[in-house]
Amino acid sequence: MFRQEDFATWSELEVHVREQLRVNAEASREDSAHYSSLLFRGQANCDWPLETTLERADAPFSELSEYYRAVAVAQNQVETFTTRRWEEIDYLAVAKNLQSYDALRFGRLPGYEFLAYLRHHGFPSPLLDWSRSLYVAAFFAVQAPKSERVAIFGYQEHAGEGKFDSSDSSRIFAFGPNVRTHPRHFLQQGEYTLCCQFLEGTWHFKSHATVFGRGEDAQDHLWKFTFPASEAPVVLEQLEQYNINAYSLLQSEEALMQTLARRLLKR
């Protein structure tokens, strides 16, 4: 299910989403069925599609196993220059495992820790990053707007019933927050999703939009909330009161300078 809602101000959007979160929490308490918490993603242009950095990189392959081949080659070089170590990714073993339809349906994503690390450092990734915080998502939407309106996406995996899928359709896999990776993952309250379809005996990447367009009522709900980019100063001022800024979320020297400049030069 996909729904777009356009707001005149940030405060209207905030009130609307907070009410939606309240209703969702009440349904979870009163109903024996499972309602997932909402995940949020901010985008600086409301017209940008919901796509992964791997999609934007226009990679010359569609199979998940081929991505693991590239990641396995990158791992030795990343470990050499960073002196960090991760569990070795056995490309051949992963490729064989991905020939099973149940490979992603049960268990953990192979090399999840390293894949999350790569995603945080700019390596094209099939993982779409979300935050459990509306306000973290709002920061990334308004820190540097690219159009007259910005957007915050809200995603809910389970909406009252168990999740159903079939071998002839794409599916979104949600991976929880518990992964040992860069501190930014926890500072941003991050989680990740992956969209794939089992085709010709292995798993292939698919766009998240292929799932949201099916109109399913009990799973994979997506909302797109838009509001004017002119609201950015109001939002950033509010977020600063919550100590949500470039430095608190990114922890880099560049982010520190950006945060200090905003605090000291904004007037």
PDB file of C-alpha atoms in Angstrom:
ATOM      1  CA  MET A   1       0.000   0.000   0.000  1.00  0.00           C
ATOM      2  CA  PHE A   2       1.253   3.476  -0.889  1.00  0.00           C
ATOM      3  CA  ARG A   3      -0.232   6.803   0.133  1.00  0.00           C
ATOM      4  CA  GLN A   4       1.040  10.363  -0.316  1.00  0.00           C
ATOM      5  CA  GLU A   5       0.014  13.186   1.998  1.00  0.00           C
ATOM      6  CA  ASP A   6       1.050  16.809   1.439  1.00  0.00           C
ATOM      7  CA  PHE A   7       1.241  19.308   4.295  1.00  0.00           C
ATOM      8  CA  ALA A   8       1.437  23.102   4.369  1.00  0.00           C
ATOM      9  CA  THR A   9       3.814  23.162   7.361  1.00  0.00           C
ATOM     10  CA  TRP A  10       6.193  20.927   9.268  1.00  0.00           C
ATOM     11  CA  SER A  11       4.104  21.246  12.437  1.00  0.00           C
ATOM     12  CA  GLU A  12       1.048  19.841  10.648  1.00  0.00           C
ATOM     13  CA  LEU A  13       3.084  16.872   9.454  1.00  0.00           C
ATOM     14  CA  GLU A  14       4.555  16.311  12.922  1.00  0.00           C
ATOM     15  CA  VAL A  15       1.137  16.284  14.587  1.00  0.00           C
ATOM     16  CA  HIS A  16      -0.254  13.934  11.950  1.00  0.00           C
ATOM     17  CA  VAL A  17       2.594  11.426  12.235  1.00  0.00           C
ATOM     18  CA  ARG A  18       2.624  11.515  16.036  1.00  0.00           C
ATOM     19  CA  GLU A  19      -1.089  10.685  16.000  1.00  0.00           C
ATOM     20  CA  GLN A  20      -0.418   7.851  13.580  1.00  0.00           C
ATOM     21  CA  LEU A  21       2.280   6.518  15.905  1.00  0.00           C
ATOM     22  CA  ARG A  22      -0.133   6.707  18.849  1.00  0.00           C
ATOM     23  CA  VAL A  23      -2.833   4.783  16.989  1.00  0.00           C
ATOM     24  CA  ASN A  24      -0.289   2.188  15.920  1.00  0.00           C
ATOM     25  CA  ALA A  25       0.931   1.750  19.501  1.00  0.00           C
ATOM     26  CA  GLU A  26      -2.621   1.319  20.790  1.00  0.00           C
ATOM     27  CA  ALA A  27      -3.387  -1.274  18.119  1.00  0.00           C
ATOM     28  CA  SER A  28      -0.270  -3.203  19.112  1.00  0.00           C
ATOM     29  CA  ARG A  29      -1.327  -3.248  22.775  1.00  0.00           C
ATOM     30  CA  GLU A  30      -4.979  -4.127  22.193  1.00  0.00           C
ATOM     31  CA  ASP A  31      -4.670  -6.569  19.310  1.00  0.00           C
ATOM     32  CA  SER A  32      -2.934  -9.925  19.472  1.00  0.00           C
ATOM     33  CA  ALA A  33      -1.714  -9.369  15.897  1.00  0.00           C
ATOM     34  CA  HIS A  34       1.667  -7.844  15.139  1.00  0.00           C
ATOM     35  CA  TYR A  35       2.068  -4.196  14.140  1.00  0.00           C
ATOM     36  CA  SER A  36       5.600  -3.131  13.236  1.00  0.00           C
ATOM     37  CA  SER A  37       7.002   0.160  14.408  1.00  0.00           C
ATOM     38  CA  LEU A  38       7.227   2.793  11.709  1.00  0.00           C
ATOM     39  CA  LEU A  39      10.561   3.502  10.062  1.00  0.00           C
ATOM     40  CA  PHE A  40      11.330   6.878   8.501  1.00  0.00           C
ATOM     41  CA  ARG A  41      13.528   8.176   5.710  1.00  0.00           C
ATOM     42  CA  GLY A  42      14.073  11.837   4.806  1.00  0.00           C
ATOM     43  CA  GLN A  43      14.798  13.009   1.265  1.00  0.00           C
ATOM     44  CA  ALA A  44      15.796  16.528   0.235  1.00  0.00           C
ATOM     45  CA  ASN A  45      13.687  16.466  -2.931  1.00  0.00           C
ATOM     46  CA  CYS A  46      10.094  15.252  -2.848  1.00  0.00           C
ATOM     47  CA  ASP A  47      10.384  14.067  -6.464  1.00  0.00           C
ATOM     48  CA  TRP A  48      13.289  11.700  -5.823  1.00  0.00           C
ATOM     49  CA  PRO A  49      12.223   8.051  -6.018  1.00  0.00           C
ATOM     50  CA  LEU A  50      12.745   5.675  -3.138  1.00  0.00           C
ATOM     51  CA  GLU A  51      15.843   3.845  -4.352  1.00  0.00           C
ATOM     52  CA  THR A  52      19.089   2.389  -3.038  1.00  0.00           C
ATOM     53  CA  THR A  53      22.562   3.726  -3.730  1.00  0.00           C
ATOM     54  CA  LEU A  54      23.206   0.577  -5.771  1.00  0.00           C
ATOM     55  CA  GLU A  55      20.253   1.453  -8.007  1.00  0.00           C
ATOM     56  CA  ARG A  56      21.608   4.976  -8.421  1.00  0.00           C
ATOM     57  CA  ALA A  57      25.041   3.575  -9.276  1.00  0.00           C
ATOM     58  CA  ASP A  58      23.531   1.630 -12.207  1.00  0.00           C
ATOM     59  CA  ALA A  59      25.456  -1.554 -11.386  1.00  0.00           C
ATOM     60  CA  PRO A  60      25.962  -3.935 -14.353  1.00  0.00           C
ATOM     61  CA  PHE A  61      24.309  -6.903 -12.616  1.00  0.00           C
ATOM     62  CA  SER A  62      21.039  -7.799 -10.927  1.00  0.00           C
ATOM     63  CA  GLU A  63      21.928 -10.923  -8.936  1.00  0.00           C
ATOM     64  CA  LEU A  64      22.615 -10.632  -5.224  1.00  0.00           C
ATOM     65  CA  SER A  65      25.381 -13.225  -5.563  1.00  0.00           C
ATOM     66  CA  GLU A  66      27.251 -10.953  -8.000  1.00  0.00           C
ATOM     67  CA  TYR A  67      27.147  -8.151  -5.443  1.00  0.00           C
ATOM     68  CA  TYR A  68      28.683 -10.494  -2.894  1.00  0.00           C
ATOM     69  CA  ARG A  69      31.488 -11.229  -5.348  1.00  0.00           C
ATOM     70  CA  ALA A  70      32.336  -7.500  -5.459  1.00  0.00           C
ATOM     71  CA  VAL A  71      32.026  -7.185  -1.676  1.00  0.00           C
ATOM     72  CA  ALA A  72      34.333 -10.180  -1.106  1.00  0.00           C
ATOM     73  CA  VAL A  73      36.997  -8.573  -3.303  1.00  0.00           C
ATOM     74  CA  ALA A  74      36.572  -5.219  -1.543  1.00  0.00           C
ATOM     75  CA  GLN A  75      36.859  -6.756   1.930  1.00  0.00           C
ATOM     76  CA  ASN A  76      40.586  -7.503   1.732  1.00  0.00           C
ATOM     77  CA  GLN A  77      41.340  -3.981   0.562  1.00  0.00           C
ATOM     78  CA  VAL A  78      39.101  -2.324   3.154  1.00  0.00           C
ATOM     79  CA  GLU A  79      40.703  -4.359   5.941  1.00  0.00           C
ATOM     80  CA  THR A  80      44.186  -3.507   4.664  1.00  0.00           C
ATOM     81  CA  PHE A  81      43.646   0.242   4.753  1.00  0.00           C
ATOM     82  CA  THR A  82      41.450   0.451   7.868  1.00  0.00           C
ATOM     83  CA  THR A  83      43.137  -2.328   9.918  1.00  0.00           C
ATOM     84  CA  ARG A  84      39.641  -3.453  10.911  1.00  0.00           C
ATOM     85  CA  ARG A  85      38.469  -7.042  10.594  1.00  0.00           C
ATOM     86  CA  TRP A  86      35.125  -8.635   9.782  1.00  0.00           C
ATOM     87  CA  GLU A  87      33.984 -12.199   9.387  1.00  0.00           C
ATOM     88  CA  GLU A  88      35.297 -13.418   6.050  1.00  0.00           C
ATOM     89  CA  ILE A  89      32.734 -13.475   3.261  1.00  0.00           C
ATOM     90  CA  ASP A  90      33.038 -16.799   1.441  1.00  0.00           C
ATOM     91  CA  TYR A  91      31.636 -15.772  -1.929  1.00  0.00           C
ATOM     92  CA  LEU A  92      31.261 -19.321  -3.269  1.00  0.00           C
ATOM     93  CA  ALA A  93      29.410 -20.486  -0.147  1.00  0.00           C
ATOM     94  CA  VAL A  94      27.139 -17.428  -0.218  1.00  0.00           C
ATOM     95  CA  ALA A  95      26.397 -17.871  -3.926  1.00  0.00           C
ATOM     96  CA  LYS A  96      25.449 -21.500  -3.361  1.00  0.00           C
ATOM     97  CA  ASN A  97      23.247 -20.592  -0.399  1.00  0.00           C
ATOM     98  CA  LEU A  98      21.436 -17.933  -2.442  1.00  0.00           C
ATOM     99  CA  GLN A  99      20.252 -20.652  -4.830  1.00  0.00           C
ATOM    100  CA  SER A 100      17.766 -21.606  -2.117  1.00  0.00           C
ATOM    101  CA  TYR A 101      14.411 -19.811  -1.933  1.00  0.00           C
ATOM    102  CA  ASP A 102      14.660 -19.875   1.873  1.00  0.00           C
ATOM    103  CA  ALA A 103      18.117 -18.264   1.950  1.00  0.00           C
ATOM    104  CA  LEU A 104      16.784 -14.784   2.774  1.00  0.00           C
ATOM    105  CA  ARG A 105      13.467 -15.796   4.291  1.00  0.00           C
ATOM    106  CA  PHE A 106      15.090 -17.302   7.380  1.00  0.00           C
ATOM    107  CA  GLY A 107      18.178 -16.198   9.243  1.00  0.00           C
ATOM    108  CA  ARG A 108      20.570 -13.308   8.947  1.00  0.00           C
ATOM    109  CA  LEU A 109      21.841 -11.606   5.813  1.00  0.00           C
ATOM    110  CA  PRO A 110      25.352 -12.985   5.101  1.00  0.00           C
ATOM    111  CA  GLY A 111      28.056 -10.489   6.038  1.00  0.00           C
ATOM    112  CA  TYR A 112      25.448  -8.053   7.362  1.00  0.00           C
ATOM    113  CA  GLU A 113      27.937  -6.204   9.576  1.00  0.00           C
ATOM    114  CA  PHE A 114      30.336  -5.542   6.712  1.00  0.00           C
ATOM    115  CA  LEU A 115      27.517  -4.633   4.315  1.00  0.00           C
ATOM    116  CA  ALA A 116      26.205  -2.076   6.815  1.00  0.00           C
ATOM    117  CA  TYR A 117      29.706  -0.636   7.221  1.00  0.00           C
ATOM    118  CA  LEU A 118      30.088  -0.274   3.457  1.00  0.00           C
ATOM    119  CA  ARG A 119      26.686   1.423   3.233  1.00  0.00           C
ATOM    120  CA  HIS A 120      27.675   4.006   5.849  1.00  0.00           C
ATOM    121  CA  HIS A 121      30.880   4.845   3.998  1.00  0.00           C
ATOM    122  CA  GLY A 122      29.490   5.395   0.534  1.00  0.00           C
ATOM    123  CA  PHE A 123      30.017   2.038  -1.176  1.00  0.00           C
ATOM    124  CA  PRO A 124      26.948   1.433  -3.420  1.00  0.00           C
ATOM    125  CA  SER A 125      24.573  -0.780  -1.482  1.00  0.00           C
ATOM    126  CA  PRO A 126      21.303  -2.676  -2.015  1.00  0.00           C
ATOM    127  CA  LEU A 127      20.375  -1.775   1.569  1.00  0.00           C
ATOM    128  CA  LEU A 128      17.889   1.062   1.935  1.00  0.00           C
ATOM    129  CA  ASP A 129      18.548   2.928   5.166  1.00  0.00           C
ATOM    130  CA  TRP A 130      15.797   4.089   7.536  1.00  0.00           C
ATOM    131  CA  SER A 131      15.592   5.589  11.013  1.00  0.00           C
ATOM    132  CA  ARG A 132      13.254   4.727  13.855  1.00  0.00           C
ATOM    133  CA  SER A 133      13.116   8.471  14.568  1.00  0.00           C
ATOM    134  CA  LEU A 134      10.874  10.865  12.652  1.00  0.00           C
ATOM    135  CA  TYR A 135      13.177  13.686  13.737  1.00  0.00           C
ATOM    136  CA  VAL A 136      16.368  12.104  12.430  1.00  0.00           C
ATOM    137  CA  ALA A 137      14.613  11.595   9.092  1.00  0.00           C
ATOM    138  CA  ALA A 138      13.444  15.221   9.165  1.00  0.00           C
ATOM    139  CA  PHE A 139      17.029  16.413   9.601  1.00  0.00           C
ATOM    140  CA  PHE A 140      18.185  14.619   6.472  1.00  0.00           C
ATOM    141  CA  ALA A 141      15.197  16.006   4.572  1.00  0.00           C
ATOM    142  CA  VAL A 142      15.879  19.659   5.432  1.00  0.00           C
ATOM    143  CA  GLN A 143      19.621  19.996   6.043  1.00  0.00           C
ATOM    144  CA  ALA A 144      20.187  20.846   2.350  1.00  0.00           C
ATOM    145  CA  PRO A 145      16.889  20.968   0.411  1.00  0.00           C
ATOM    146  CA  LYS A 146      17.098  20.313  -3.325  1.00  0.00           C
ATOM    147  CA  SER A 147      13.581  21.367  -4.339  1.00  0.00           C
ATOM    148  CA  GLU A 148      10.677  23.500  -3.170  1.00  0.00           C
ATOM    149  CA  ARG A 149       9.243  20.561  -1.214  1.00  0.00           C
ATOM    150  CA  VAL A 150      10.999  17.822   0.750  1.00  0.00           C
ATOM    151  CA  ALA A 151       9.717  14.410   1.766  1.00  0.00           C
ATOM    152  CA  ILE A 152       9.722  12.001   4.678  1.00  0.00           C
ATOM    153  CA  PHE A 153       8.814   8.401   3.911  1.00  0.00           C
ATOM    154  CA  GLY A 154       7.233   6.186   6.553  1.00  0.00           C
ATOM    155  CA  TYR A 155       7.399   2.395   6.247  1.00  0.00           C
ATOM    156  CA  GLN A 156       5.525  -0.270   8.214  1.00  0.00           C
ATOM    157  CA  GLU A 157       6.361  -3.904   7.473  1.00  0.00           C
ATOM    158  CA  HIS A 158       3.604  -5.658   9.454  1.00  0.00           C
ATOM    159  CA  ALA A 159       0.125  -4.177   9.843  1.00  0.00           C
ATOM    160  CA  GLY A 160      -1.861  -6.647  11.908  1.00  0.00           C
ATOM    161  CA  GLU A 161      -1.244  -9.972  10.215  1.00  0.00           C
ATOM    162  CA  GLY A 162       1.622 -12.285   9.397  1.00  0.00           C
ATOM    163  CA  LYS A 163       3.650 -11.427   6.323  1.00  0.00           C
ATOM    164  CA  PHE A 164       2.845 -13.391   3.187  1.00  0.00           C
ATOM    165  CA  ASP A 165       4.911 -13.784   0.044  1.00  0.00           C
ATOM    166  CA  SER A 166       5.169 -15.963  -3.034  1.00  0.00           C
ATOM    167  CA  SER A 167       8.076 -17.163  -5.113  1.00  0.00           C
ATOM    168  CA  ASP A 168       6.916 -15.227  -8.179  1.00  0.00           C
ATOM    169  CA  SER A 169       6.897 -11.754  -6.594  1.00  0.00           C
ATOM    170  CA  SER A 170       9.409  -9.373  -5.053  1.00  0.00           C
ATOM    171  CA  ARG A 171       9.653  -9.069  -1.286  1.00  0.00           C
ATOM    172  CA  ILE A 172      11.067  -6.589   1.209  1.00  0.00           C
ATOM    173  CA  PHE A 173      13.278  -8.011   3.951  1.00  0.00           C
ATOM    174  CA  ALA A 174      13.709  -5.833   7.032  1.00  0.00           C
ATOM    175  CA  PHE A 175      16.834  -6.203   9.149  1.00  0.00           C
ATOM    176  CA  GLY A 176      16.802  -5.018  12.727  1.00  0.00           C
ATOM    177  CA  PRO A 177      19.048  -2.464  14.411  1.00  0.00           C
ATOM    178  CA  ASN A 178      21.340  -4.890  16.201  1.00  0.00           C
ATOM    179  CA  VAL A 179      24.493  -5.035  14.123  1.00  0.00           C
ATOM    180  CA  ARG A 180      28.098  -4.225  15.013  1.00  0.00           C
ATOM    181  CA  THR A 181      29.050  -1.479  12.579  1.00  0.00           C
ATOM    182  CA  HIS A 182      29.848   2.237  12.500  1.00  0.00           C
ATOM    183  CA  PRO A 183      28.618   4.291  15.505  1.00  0.00           C
ATOM    184  CA  ARG A 184      26.549   6.434  13.123  1.00  0.00           C
ATOM    185  CA  HIS A 185      24.206   3.470  12.733  1.00  0.00           C
ATOM    186  CA  PHE A 186      23.170   3.795  16.383  1.00  0.00           C
ATOM    187  CA  LEU A 187      23.341   7.594  16.532  1.00  0.00           C
ATOM    188  CA  GLN A 188      20.860   7.714  13.648  1.00  0.00           C
ATOM    189  CA  GLN A 189      18.710   4.867  15.075  1.00  0.00           C
ATOM    190  CA  GLY A 190      19.247   3.084  11.808  1.00  0.00           C
ATOM    191  CA  GLU A 191      17.661   0.006  10.263  1.00  0.00           C
ATOM    192  CA  TYR A 192      17.852  -1.395   6.730  1.00  0.00           C
ATOM    193  CA  THR A 193      15.615  -3.058   4.185  1.00  0.00           C
ATOM    194  CA  LEU A 194      16.454  -5.116   1.106  1.00  0.00           C
ATOM    195  CA  CYS A 195      14.105  -5.839  -1.801  1.00  0.00           C
ATOM    196  CA  CYS A 196      14.669  -9.006  -3.840  1.00  0.00           C
ATOM    197  CA  GLN A 197      12.867 -11.576  -5.968  1.00  0.00           C
ATOM    198  CA  PHE A 198      13.737 -15.231  -6.489  1.00  0.00           C
ATOM    199  CA  LEU A 199      14.232 -15.684 -10.239  1.00  0.00           C
ATOM    200  CA  GLU A 200      15.885 -18.429 -12.288  1.00  0.00           C
ATOM    201  CA  GLY A 201      17.219 -20.193  -9.228  1.00  0.00           C
ATOM    202  CA  THR A 202      18.750 -17.281  -7.324  1.00  0.00           C
ATOM    203  CA  TRP A 203      17.887 -13.964  -5.670  1.00  0.00           C
ATOM    204  CA  HIS A 204      17.778 -10.787  -7.785  1.00  0.00           C
ATOM    205  CA  PHE A 205      17.559  -7.141  -6.735  1.00  0.00           C
ATOM    206  CA  LYS A 206      14.238  -5.397  -7.203  1.00  0.00           C
ATOM    207  CA  SER A 207      13.022  -1.871  -6.568  1.00  0.00           C
ATOM    208  CA  HIS A 208      11.082  -1.310  -3.352  1.00  0.00           C
ATOM    209  CA  ALA A 209       8.410   0.355  -5.494  1.00  0.00           C
ATOM    210  CA  THR A 210       7.483  -3.028  -6.990  1.00  0.00           C
ATOM    211  CA  VAL A 211       6.197  -4.084  -3.555  1.00  0.00           C
ATOM    212  CA  PHE A 212       4.458  -0.897  -2.486  1.00  0.00           C
ATOM    213  CA  GLY A 213       2.480  -0.747  -5.699  1.00  0.00           C
ATOM    214  CA  ARG A 214       0.641  -4.015  -5.016  1.00  0.00           C
ATOM    215  CA  GLY A 215      -1.839  -2.439  -2.598  1.00  0.00           C
ATOM    216  CA  GLU A 216      -1.570  -5.052   0.167  1.00  0.00           C
ATOM    217  CA  ASP A 217      -3.553  -4.108   3.279  1.00  0.00           C
ATOM    218  CA  ALA A 218      -1.813  -6.130   5.991  1.00  0.00           C
ATOM    219  CA  GLN A 219       1.860  -5.568   5.156  1.00  0.00           C
ATOM    220  CA  ASP A 220       4.402  -3.254   3.545  1.00  0.00           C
ATOM    221  CA  HIS A 221       2.649   0.080   4.027  1.00  0.00           C
ATOM    222  CA  LEU A 222       4.446   3.156   2.702  1.00  0.00           C
ATOM    223  CA  TRP A 223       3.530   6.797   3.317  1.00  0.00           C
ATOM    224  CA  LYS A 224       5.128   9.773   1.637  1.00  0.00           C
ATOM    225  CA  PHE A 225       4.749  12.970   3.653  1.00  0.00           C
ATOM    226  CA  THR A 226       5.789  16.194   1.909  1.00  0.00           C
ATOM    227  CA  PHE A 227       6.110  19.763   3.186  1.00  0.00           C
ATOM    228  CA  PRO A 228       7.691  23.030   1.956  1.00  0.00           C
ATOM    229  CA  ALA A 229      11.478  23.306   2.029  1.00  0.00           C
ATOM    230  CA  SER A 230      10.968  26.881   3.295  1.00  0.00           C
ATOM    231  CA  GLU A 231      10.162  25.266   6.661  1.00  0.00           C
ATOM    232  CA  ALA A 232      13.787  24.098   6.995  1.00  0.00           C
ATOM    233  CA  PRO A 233      14.905  26.846   9.452  1.00  0.00           C
ATOM    234  CA  VAL A 234      11.960  26.057  11.735  1.00  0.00           C
ATOM    235  CA  VAL A 235      12.696  22.341  11.652  1.00  0.00           C
ATOM    236  CA  LEU A 236      16.429  22.732  12.214  1.00  0.00           C
ATOM    237  CA  GLU A 237      15.827  25.061  15.155  1.00  0.00           C
ATOM    238  CA  GLN A 238      13.495  22.518  16.758  1.00  0.00           C
ATOM    239  CA  LEU A 239      15.890  19.642  16.127  1.00  0.00           C
ATOM    240  CA  GLU A 240      18.746  21.617  17.669  1.00  0.00           C
ATOM    241  CA  GLN A 241      16.737  21.700  20.898  1.00  0.00           C
ATOM    242  CA  TYR A 242      16.713  17.884  20.752  1.00  0.00           C
ATOM    243  CA  ASN A 243      20.472  17.879  20.040  1.00  0.00           C
ATOM    244  CA  ILE A 244      19.836  16.505  16.554  1.00  0.00           C
ATOM    245  CA  ASN A 245      22.323  18.124  14.203  1.00  0.00           C
ATOM    246  CA  ALA A 246      25.011  17.202  11.705  1.00  0.00           C
ATOM    247  CA  TYR A 247      27.628  16.476  14.358  1.00  0.00           C
ATOM    248  CA  SER A 248      25.412  14.434  16.686  1.00  0.00           C
ATOM    249  CA  LEU A 249      24.362  12.226  13.750  1.00  0.00           C
ATOM    250  CA  LEU A 250      27.574  12.004  11.693  1.00  0.00           C
ATOM    251  CA  GLN A 251      30.415  12.538  14.222  1.00  0.00           C
ATOM    252  CA  SER A 252      32.893  13.840  11.632  1.00  0.00           C
ATOM    253  CA  GLU A 253      35.022  16.995  11.673  1.00  0.00           C
ATOM    254  CA  GLU A 254      33.155  18.303   8.644  1.00  0.00           C
ATOM    255  CA  ALA A 255      29.859  17.780  10.479  1.00  0.00           C
ATOM    256  CA  LEU A 256      31.277  19.573  13.529  1.00  0.00           C
ATOM    257  CA  MET A 257      32.130  22.619  11.421  1.00  0.00           C
ATOM    258  CA  GLN A 258      28.678  22.562   9.832  1.00  0.00           C
ATOM    259  CA  THR A 259      27.029  22.437  13.253  1.00  0.00           C
ATOM    260  CA  LEU A 260      29.203  25.228  14.698  1.00  0.00           C
ATOM    261  CA  ALA A 261      28.605  27.414  11.646  1.00  0.00           C
ATOM    262  CA  ARG A 262      24.866  27.022  11.992  1.00  0.00           C
ATOM    263  CA  ARG A 263      24.974  27.863  15.693  1.00  0.00           C
ATOM    264  CA  LEU A 264      27.357  30.810  15.442  1.00  0.00           C
ATOM    265  CA  LEU A 265      26.659  32.352  12.043  1.00  0.00           C
ATOM    266  CA  LYS A 266      22.931  31.734  11.547  1.00  0.00           C
ATOM    267  CA  ARG A 267      22.079  35.353  12.504  1.00  0.00           C
TER     268      ARG A 267
END
